Protein backbone atom coordinates (compact mmCIF):
# COMPACT_ATOMS: atom_id res chain seq x y z
CA MET A 1 0.00 0.00 0.00
CA ALA A 2 1.35 3.43 -0.98
CA THR A 3 2.16 5.85 1.83
CA ILE A 4 0.98 9.45 2.16
CA GLU A 5 4.46 10.62 1.17
CA GLU A 6 4.47 8.40 -1.95
CA CYS A 7 1.10 9.86 -2.92
CA ARG A 8 2.38 13.41 -2.40
CA VAL A 9 5.41 12.63 -4.59
CA ALA A 10 3.10 11.17 -7.26
CA LEU A 11 1.01 14.36 -7.26
CA GLU A 12 4.19 16.43 -7.60
CA LYS A 13 5.27 14.26 -10.55
CA LEU A 14 1.81 14.67 -12.12
CA SER A 15 2.18 18.42 -11.67
CA ASP A 16 5.61 18.33 -13.36
CA ASN A 17 4.15 16.31 -16.24
CA MET A 18 1.34 18.84 -16.66
CA GLN A 19 3.83 21.70 -16.81
CA ARG A 20 5.65 19.99 -19.70
CA ALA A 21 2.43 19.29 -21.65
CA GLU A 22 2.13 20.62 -25.18
CA GLY A 23 -0.70 21.44 -27.60
CA ASP A 24 -4.25 20.67 -26.47
CA ALA A 25 -2.96 19.06 -23.27
CA ARG A 26 -1.17 22.31 -22.38
CA ALA A 27 -4.44 24.24 -22.72
CA ALA A 28 -6.16 21.74 -20.41
CA ALA A 29 -3.31 21.99 -17.88
CA ALA A 30 -3.74 25.77 -17.83
CA LEU A 31 -7.14 25.56 -16.12
CA ASP A 32 -7.48 27.53 -12.89
CA ARG A 33 -9.59 25.33 -10.60
CA SER A 34 -9.76 24.09 -7.02
CA VAL A 35 -8.70 20.43 -6.78
CA SER A 36 -9.03 17.62 -4.27
CA CYS A 37 -7.62 14.10 -4.44
CA HIS A 38 -9.07 11.66 -1.91
CA ILE A 39 -6.88 8.61 -1.31
CA THR A 40 -9.50 6.11 -0.23
CA ASP A 41 -7.34 3.41 1.36
CA LEU A 42 -5.46 5.96 3.50
CA ASP A 43 -8.59 8.10 4.06
CA VAL A 44 -6.57 11.23 3.30
CA THR A 45 -7.40 14.12 0.99
CA PHE A 46 -4.90 16.38 -0.73
CA VAL A 47 -6.47 19.80 -1.30
CA GLY A 48 -5.11 22.48 -3.55
CA ARG A 49 -5.39 24.41 -6.75
CA MET A 50 -4.62 23.70 -10.38
CA GLU A 51 -3.15 26.90 -11.84
CA ASP A 52 -0.37 28.00 -14.17
CA GLY A 53 -0.09 24.45 -15.51
CA ARG A 54 0.64 22.94 -12.08
CA ILE A 55 -1.15 21.37 -9.14
CA HIS A 56 -0.34 23.23 -5.93
CA VAL A 57 -1.20 21.11 -2.87
CA HIS A 58 -2.06 23.45 -0.01
CA ASP A 59 -3.19 20.99 2.64
CA THR A 60 -3.49 17.31 3.54
CA LEU A 61 -6.62 16.44 5.50
CA GLN A 62 -7.80 13.30 7.27
CA GLY A 63 -10.96 11.87 5.75
CA PRO A 64 -12.91 12.79 2.64
CA PRO A 65 -12.85 16.34 1.26
CA ARG A 66 -14.59 18.84 3.53
CA GLU A 67 -15.44 21.21 0.70
CA LYS A 68 -16.48 20.44 -2.86
CA ALA A 69 -13.55 21.27 -5.16
CA GLN A 70 -14.20 22.08 -8.82
CA ILE A 71 -12.14 19.03 -9.85
CA ARG A 72 -12.34 16.00 -7.55
CA LEU A 73 -10.38 12.78 -7.84
CA SER A 74 -10.79 9.67 -5.72
CA MET A 75 -8.70 6.48 -5.84
CA THR A 76 -6.37 4.27 -3.82
CA GLY A 77 -2.80 5.35 -3.21
CA ASP A 78 -1.48 2.45 -5.28
CA ASP A 79 -3.67 3.50 -8.22
CA LEU A 80 -2.43 7.11 -7.99
CA VAL A 81 1.19 5.95 -8.04
CA ALA A 82 0.48 3.54 -10.92
CA LEU A 83 -1.36 6.21 -12.96
CA VAL A 84 1.42 8.73 -12.63
CA GLY A 85 4.07 6.06 -13.25
CA GLY A 86 2.36 5.01 -16.49
CA ASP A 87 1.45 1.54 -15.22
CA LEU A 88 -2.32 2.18 -15.15
CA ASN A 89 -4.35 3.58 -18.04
CA PHE A 90 -6.56 6.45 -16.85
CA ALA A 91 -9.45 5.76 -19.24
CA LYS A 92 -9.65 2.09 -18.27
CA ALA A 93 -9.33 2.86 -14.56
CA TRP A 94 -12.02 5.54 -14.79
CA GLY A 95 -14.32 3.30 -16.86
CA SER A 96 -14.00 0.46 -14.35
CA GLY A 97 -14.59 2.73 -11.36
CA ARG A 98 -11.10 2.35 -9.88
CA VAL A 99 -10.58 6.08 -10.36
CA LYS A 100 -13.36 8.59 -9.88
CA LEU A 101 -13.22 12.03 -11.47
CA HIS A 102 -15.90 14.63 -10.84
CA ALA A 103 -15.92 18.02 -12.53
CA GLY A 104 -18.17 20.26 -14.55
CA VAL A 105 -18.91 19.21 -18.13
CA ARG A 106 -16.72 21.96 -19.62
CA ASP A 107 -13.82 20.98 -17.35
CA LEU A 108 -14.24 17.29 -18.18
CA LEU A 109 -14.00 18.11 -21.89
CA GLN A 110 -10.75 20.01 -21.26
CA LEU A 111 -9.32 17.38 -18.90
CA ARG A 112 -9.82 14.54 -21.38
CA LYS A 113 -7.13 16.21 -23.53
CA LEU A 114 -4.76 16.04 -20.60
CA LEU A 115 -5.58 12.55 -19.39
């Protein structure tokens, strides 16, 4: 099982990947939205903001998100690490329910270019 620190490192790597995105993916990465990532097996939520092509984690909270972020992810720590490491396909994980992504329709259309 992935640790909180491994999940934080994975989010930082995802942020780095977003910053290097090009074309349509770069436009999607440039969204300015509140973000939460609930790690279900650790019952921890990373809360922050997606801006300037990066994810800035501002806080780590016990339990599910306390406020509804504009972009919300939910998954196990192992799935987060596998997604960022390229060992888990986002579309398949989302389609099977292993990864949950909630956002407005317009944001989902932008994010699909990134993911």
